[in-house]
Coordinates of C-alpha atoms in Angstrom, one line a residue:
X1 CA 0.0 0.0 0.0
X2 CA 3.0 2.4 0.7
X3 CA 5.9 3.4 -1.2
X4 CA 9.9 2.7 0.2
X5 CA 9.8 6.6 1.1
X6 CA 8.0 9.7 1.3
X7 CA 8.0 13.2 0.2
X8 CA 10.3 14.8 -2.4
X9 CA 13.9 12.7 -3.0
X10 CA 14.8 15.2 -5.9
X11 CA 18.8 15.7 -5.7
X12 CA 18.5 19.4 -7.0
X13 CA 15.9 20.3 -4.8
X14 CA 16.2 24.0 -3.4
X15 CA 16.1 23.8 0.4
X16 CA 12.7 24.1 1.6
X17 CA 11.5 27.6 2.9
X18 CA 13.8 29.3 0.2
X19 CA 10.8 31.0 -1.7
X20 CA 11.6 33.4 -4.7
X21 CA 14.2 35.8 -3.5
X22 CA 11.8 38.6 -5.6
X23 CA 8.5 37.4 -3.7
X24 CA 9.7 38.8 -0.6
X25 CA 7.2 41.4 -0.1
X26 CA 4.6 40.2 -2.6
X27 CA 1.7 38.6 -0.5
X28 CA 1.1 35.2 -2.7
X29 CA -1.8 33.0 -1.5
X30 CA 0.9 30.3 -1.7
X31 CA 2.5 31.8 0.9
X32 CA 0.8 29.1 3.0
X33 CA 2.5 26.1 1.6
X34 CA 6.7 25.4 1.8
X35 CA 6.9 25.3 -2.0
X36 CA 10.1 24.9 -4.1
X37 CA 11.3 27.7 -5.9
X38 CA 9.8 28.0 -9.8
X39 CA 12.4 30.4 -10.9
X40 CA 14.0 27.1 -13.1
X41 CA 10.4 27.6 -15.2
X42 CA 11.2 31.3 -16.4
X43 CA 14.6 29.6 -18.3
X44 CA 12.9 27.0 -20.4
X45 CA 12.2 27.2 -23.6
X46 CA 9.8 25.5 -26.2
X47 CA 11.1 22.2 -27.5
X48 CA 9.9 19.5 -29.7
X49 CA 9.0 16.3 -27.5
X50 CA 11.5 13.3 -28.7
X51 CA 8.7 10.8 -28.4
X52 CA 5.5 12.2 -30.2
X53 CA 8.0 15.9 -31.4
X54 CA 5.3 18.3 -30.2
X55 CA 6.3 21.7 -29.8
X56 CA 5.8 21.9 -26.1
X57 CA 7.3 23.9 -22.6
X58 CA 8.0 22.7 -19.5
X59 CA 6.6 18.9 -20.0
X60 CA 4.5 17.3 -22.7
X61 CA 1.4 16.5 -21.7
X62 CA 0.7 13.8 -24.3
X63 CA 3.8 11.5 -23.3
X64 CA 3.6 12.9 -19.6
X65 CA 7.3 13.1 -19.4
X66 CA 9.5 16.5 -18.7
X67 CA 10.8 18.2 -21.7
X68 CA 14.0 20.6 -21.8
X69 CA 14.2 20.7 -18.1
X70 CA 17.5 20.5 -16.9
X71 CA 18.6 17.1 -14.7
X72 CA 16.9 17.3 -11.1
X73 CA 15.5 20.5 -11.9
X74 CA 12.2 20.1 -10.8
X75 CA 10.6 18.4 -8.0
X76 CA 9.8 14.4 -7.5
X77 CA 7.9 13.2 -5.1
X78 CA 7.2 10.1 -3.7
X79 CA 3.9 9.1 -2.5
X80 CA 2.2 6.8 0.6
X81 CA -0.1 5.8 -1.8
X82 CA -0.3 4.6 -5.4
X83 CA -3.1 7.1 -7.4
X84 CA -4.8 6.9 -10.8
X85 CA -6.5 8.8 -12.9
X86 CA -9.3 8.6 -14.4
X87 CA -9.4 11.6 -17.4
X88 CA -12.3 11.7 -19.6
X89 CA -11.2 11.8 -23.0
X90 CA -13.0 14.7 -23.5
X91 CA -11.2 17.1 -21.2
X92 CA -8.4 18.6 -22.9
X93 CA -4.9 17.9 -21.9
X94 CA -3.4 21.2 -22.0
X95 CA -6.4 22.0 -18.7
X96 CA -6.0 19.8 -17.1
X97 CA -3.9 20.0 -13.6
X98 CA -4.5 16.4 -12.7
X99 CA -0.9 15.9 -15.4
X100 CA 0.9 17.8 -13.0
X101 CA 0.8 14.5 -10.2
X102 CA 2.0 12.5 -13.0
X103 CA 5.2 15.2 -13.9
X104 CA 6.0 15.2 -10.3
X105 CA 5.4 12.1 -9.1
X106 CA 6.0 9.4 -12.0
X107 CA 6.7 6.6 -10.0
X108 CA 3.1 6.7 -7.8
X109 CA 0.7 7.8 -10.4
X110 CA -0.6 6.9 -13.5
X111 CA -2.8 8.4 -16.0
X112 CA -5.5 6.8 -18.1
X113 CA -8.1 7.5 -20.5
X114 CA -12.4 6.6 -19.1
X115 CA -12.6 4.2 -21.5
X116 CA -9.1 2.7 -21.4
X117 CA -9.1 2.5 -17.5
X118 CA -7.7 -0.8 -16.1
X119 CA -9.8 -3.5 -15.3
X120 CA -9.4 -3.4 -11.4
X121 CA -10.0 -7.2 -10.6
X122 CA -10.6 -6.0 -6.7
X123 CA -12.8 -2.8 -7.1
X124 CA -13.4 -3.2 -3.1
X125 CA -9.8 -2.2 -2.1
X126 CA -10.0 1.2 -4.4
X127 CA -10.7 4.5 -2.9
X128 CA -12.7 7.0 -5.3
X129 CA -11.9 10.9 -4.5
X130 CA -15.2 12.3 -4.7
X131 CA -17.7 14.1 -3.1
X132 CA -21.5 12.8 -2.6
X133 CA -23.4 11.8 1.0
X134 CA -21.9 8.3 1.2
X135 CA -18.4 9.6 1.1
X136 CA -16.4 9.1 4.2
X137 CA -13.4 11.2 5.5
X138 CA -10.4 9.6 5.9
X139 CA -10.6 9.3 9.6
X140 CA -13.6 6.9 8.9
X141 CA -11.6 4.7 6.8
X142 CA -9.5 1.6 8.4
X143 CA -6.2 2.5 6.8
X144 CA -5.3 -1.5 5.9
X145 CA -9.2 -1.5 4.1
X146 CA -7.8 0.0 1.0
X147 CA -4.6 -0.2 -1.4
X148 CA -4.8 2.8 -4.0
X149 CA -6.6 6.1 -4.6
X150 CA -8.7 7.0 -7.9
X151 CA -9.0 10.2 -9.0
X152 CA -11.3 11.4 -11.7
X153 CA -10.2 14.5 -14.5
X154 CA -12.6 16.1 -16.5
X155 CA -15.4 18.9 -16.3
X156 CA -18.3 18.7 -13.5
X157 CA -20.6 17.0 -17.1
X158 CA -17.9 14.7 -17.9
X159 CA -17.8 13.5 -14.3
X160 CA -21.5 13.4 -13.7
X161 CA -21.4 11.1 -17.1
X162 CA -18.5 9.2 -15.8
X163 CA -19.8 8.4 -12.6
X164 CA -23.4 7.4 -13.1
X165 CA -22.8 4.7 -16.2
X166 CA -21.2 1.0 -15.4
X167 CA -18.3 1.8 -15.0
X168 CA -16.3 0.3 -12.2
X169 CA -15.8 4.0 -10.7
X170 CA -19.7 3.2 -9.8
X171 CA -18.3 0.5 -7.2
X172 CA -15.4 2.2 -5.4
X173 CA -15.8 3.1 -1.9
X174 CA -16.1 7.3 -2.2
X175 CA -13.6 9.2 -0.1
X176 CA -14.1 13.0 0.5
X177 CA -11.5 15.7 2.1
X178 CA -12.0 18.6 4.4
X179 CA -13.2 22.2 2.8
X180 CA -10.7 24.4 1.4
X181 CA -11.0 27.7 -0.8
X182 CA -9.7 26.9 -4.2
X183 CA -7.0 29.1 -5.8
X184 CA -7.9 28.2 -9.3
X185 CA -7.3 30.9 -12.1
X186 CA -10.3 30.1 -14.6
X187 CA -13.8 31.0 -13.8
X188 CA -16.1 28.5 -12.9
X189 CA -20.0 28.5 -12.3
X190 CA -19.0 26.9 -8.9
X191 CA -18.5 27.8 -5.4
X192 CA -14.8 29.2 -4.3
X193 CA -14.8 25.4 -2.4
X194 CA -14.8 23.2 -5.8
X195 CA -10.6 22.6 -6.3
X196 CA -9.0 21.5 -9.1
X197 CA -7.8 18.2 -9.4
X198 CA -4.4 18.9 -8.1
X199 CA -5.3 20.8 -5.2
X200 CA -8.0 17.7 -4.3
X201 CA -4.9 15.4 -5.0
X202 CA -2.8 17.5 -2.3
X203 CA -5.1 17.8 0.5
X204 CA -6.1 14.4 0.1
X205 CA -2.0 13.5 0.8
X206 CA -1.9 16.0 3.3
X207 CA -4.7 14.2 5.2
X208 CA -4.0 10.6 4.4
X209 CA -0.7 11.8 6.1
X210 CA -2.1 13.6 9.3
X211 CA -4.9 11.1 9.8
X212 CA -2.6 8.0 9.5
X213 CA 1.2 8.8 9.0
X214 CA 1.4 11.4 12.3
X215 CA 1.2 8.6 15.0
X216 CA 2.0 5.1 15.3
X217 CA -1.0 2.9 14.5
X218 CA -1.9 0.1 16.1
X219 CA -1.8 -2.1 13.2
X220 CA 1.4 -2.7 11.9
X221 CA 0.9 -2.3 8.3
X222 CA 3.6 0.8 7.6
X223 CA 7.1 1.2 8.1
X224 CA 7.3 3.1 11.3
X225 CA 10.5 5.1 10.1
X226 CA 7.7 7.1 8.1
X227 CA 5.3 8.3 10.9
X228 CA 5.8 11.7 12.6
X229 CA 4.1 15.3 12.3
X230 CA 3.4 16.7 8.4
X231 CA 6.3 18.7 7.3
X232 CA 5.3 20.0 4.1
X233 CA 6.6 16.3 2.5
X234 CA 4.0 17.1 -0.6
X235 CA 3.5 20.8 -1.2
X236 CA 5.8 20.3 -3.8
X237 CA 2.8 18.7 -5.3
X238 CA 1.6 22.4 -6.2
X239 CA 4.9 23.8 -7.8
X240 CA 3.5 24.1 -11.4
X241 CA 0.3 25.5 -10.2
X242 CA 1.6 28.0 -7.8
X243 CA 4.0 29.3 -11.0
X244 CA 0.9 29.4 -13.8
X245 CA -0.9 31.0 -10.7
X246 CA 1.5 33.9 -10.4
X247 CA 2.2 33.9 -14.4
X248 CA -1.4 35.0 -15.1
X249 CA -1.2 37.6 -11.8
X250 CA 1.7 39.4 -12.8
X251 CA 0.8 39.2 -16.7
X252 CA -3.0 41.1 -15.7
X253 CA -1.4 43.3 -13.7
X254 CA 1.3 45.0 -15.5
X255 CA -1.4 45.0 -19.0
X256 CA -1.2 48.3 -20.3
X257 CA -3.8 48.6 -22.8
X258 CA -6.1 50.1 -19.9
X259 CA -8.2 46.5 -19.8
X260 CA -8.7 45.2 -16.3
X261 CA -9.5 41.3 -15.8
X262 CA -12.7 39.9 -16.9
X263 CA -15.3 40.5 -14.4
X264 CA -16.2 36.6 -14.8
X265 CA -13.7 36.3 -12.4
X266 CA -14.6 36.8 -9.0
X267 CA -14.1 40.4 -7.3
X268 CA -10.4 41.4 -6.9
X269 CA -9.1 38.4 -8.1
X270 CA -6.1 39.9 -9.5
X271 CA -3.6 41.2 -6.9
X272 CA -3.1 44.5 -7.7
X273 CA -0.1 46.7 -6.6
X274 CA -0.5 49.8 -4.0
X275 CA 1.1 53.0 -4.4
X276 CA 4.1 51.5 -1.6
X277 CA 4.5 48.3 -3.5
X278 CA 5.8 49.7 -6.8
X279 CA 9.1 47.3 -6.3
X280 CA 6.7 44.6 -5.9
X281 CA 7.4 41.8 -8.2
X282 CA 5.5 37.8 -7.8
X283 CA 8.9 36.5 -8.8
X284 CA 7.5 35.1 -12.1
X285 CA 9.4 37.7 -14.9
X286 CA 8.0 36.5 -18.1
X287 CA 7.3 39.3 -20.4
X288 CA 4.0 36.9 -21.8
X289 CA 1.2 38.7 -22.5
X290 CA -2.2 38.3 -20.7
X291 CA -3.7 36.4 -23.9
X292 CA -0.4 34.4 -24.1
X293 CA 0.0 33.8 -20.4
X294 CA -3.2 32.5 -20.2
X295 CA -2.8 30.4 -23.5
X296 CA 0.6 29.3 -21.8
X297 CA -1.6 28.4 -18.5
X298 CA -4.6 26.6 -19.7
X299 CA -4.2 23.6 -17.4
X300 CA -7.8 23.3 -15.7
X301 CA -11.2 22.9 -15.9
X302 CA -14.2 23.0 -14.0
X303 CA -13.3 19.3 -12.1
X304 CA -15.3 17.5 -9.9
X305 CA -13.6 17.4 -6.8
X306 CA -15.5 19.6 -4.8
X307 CA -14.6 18.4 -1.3
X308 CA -17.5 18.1 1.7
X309 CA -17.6 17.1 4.8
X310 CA -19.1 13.6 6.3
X311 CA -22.6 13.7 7.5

């Protein structure tokens, strides 16, 4: 059920804490989280993937490998649990944030199409990440009763279709996570508590870790070298999210062709600059435009991983 080790084992990995020296005064809303610095992103150029030769930055997102990134560059993680997911075939690679766990953590999850998913031959031991009334937190959930975590990528319709057809997802005990206010960039007809994919696939980590990983359980089914408190093991899990966050901040902020940003967002989304924080910069120095920061961005969709509480 649980990997050899935890957290991040990359062997380039800036020491954690040490945030973009240029973010020091800028409030980010990722100021919460002990995230790697992106400044490695703002080097790398477009370059044709070797396996498929897409023109691509950063990682292509058809062969789910890195592309042009230089050795140990970026973060990988290691995981307490094996995920999958599910991505209807419909939602569009280049929105979809659920790739990111895949870029970061290659070795724990795995990506599949809805109608190529594997044929789980013990449904009972799966956990599906969802949110309805039957789903249990994890504190509800014998830790032993369960072996991997499914994760489902597409739009709230592509979900809803997903979800109520025969499909084995129909079968998997549903596990749900605690509240949290989402920091996704796109609008959405949704409330500020429906996540994207990758922020459902952190917390999710972050709680498997504090309910089960923080003490010593009675059952011995985990190495006990891996208990103790959460140290931040999977923010990390964020780090291209947190940089196409800040991207498409700094790119609405410093427009200049007197356009503010669309009022489909909600109220004061953007994070403007006061008359004291002229020197203010997020750290992220592309000279993208909006338009093209937000082409270079498009990595979501409204997904269906609205999290809610037990009953």
């Amino acid at each position: 059920m649980t990997s050899d080790s935890e957290g991040s084992n990359n062997t380039h990995h800036d020491s954690k804490g040490s945030k973009d020296s240029s973010n020091k005064r800028y409030k980010s809303p990722f100021s919460q989280f002990d995230i790697t610095s992106t400044n490695v992103l703002e080097t790398i150029e477009k370059k044709h993937c070797p396996k498929c030769n897409k023109n691509v930055r950063y990682f292509c997102n058809k062969c789910l490998h890195l592309v042009n990134c230089p050795e140990g560059s970026v973060p990988q993680l290691k995981l307490p649990i094996k995920i999958d997911i599910i991505k209807h075939e419909g939602e569009r690679d280049g929105k979809s944030t659920a790739l990111h766990a895949k870029i970061l953590a290659p070795d724990d999850v795995d990506v599949y199409g809805w109608k190529s998913m594997p044929e789980y031959e013990n449904v009972d031991r799966l956990l599906l990440l969802f949110p309805c009334p039957e789903a249990k937190r994890l504190c509800e959930i014998d830790p032993a009763s369960f072996d991997k975590l499914v994760v489902i990528d597409g739009t709230w319709d592509q979900v809803k279709m997903m979800t109520k057809s025969s499909s084995p997802l129909v079968r998997m005990k549903r596990v749900t996570i605690a509240p949290h206010e989402t920091l996704f960039w796109r609008h959405q007809r949704k409330t500020d508590d429906h996540l994207a994919t990758i922020e459902a696939i952190y917390y999710f980590l972050r709680e498997y870790h504090e309910t089960y990983l923080s003490t010593l359980p009675e059952p011995e089914w985990i190495d006990s070298r891996k208990l103790g408190p959460y140290t931040n093991q999977y923010d990390d899990m964020l780090w291209f999210y947190k940089y196409f966050y800040e991207l498409i901040q700094k790119s609405y902020r410093e427009r200049t062709d007197g356009q503010g940003f669309t009022l489909r967002h909600k109220k004061e989304y953007i994070r403007h600059h006061t008359k004291d924080d002229d020197q203010i910069t997020t750290g992220v120095t592309s000279t993208l435009s909006p338009s093209t920061a937000a082409a270079a961005t498009s990595t979501t969709s409204e997904e269906a991983t609205r999290p809610e509480t037990s009953p």
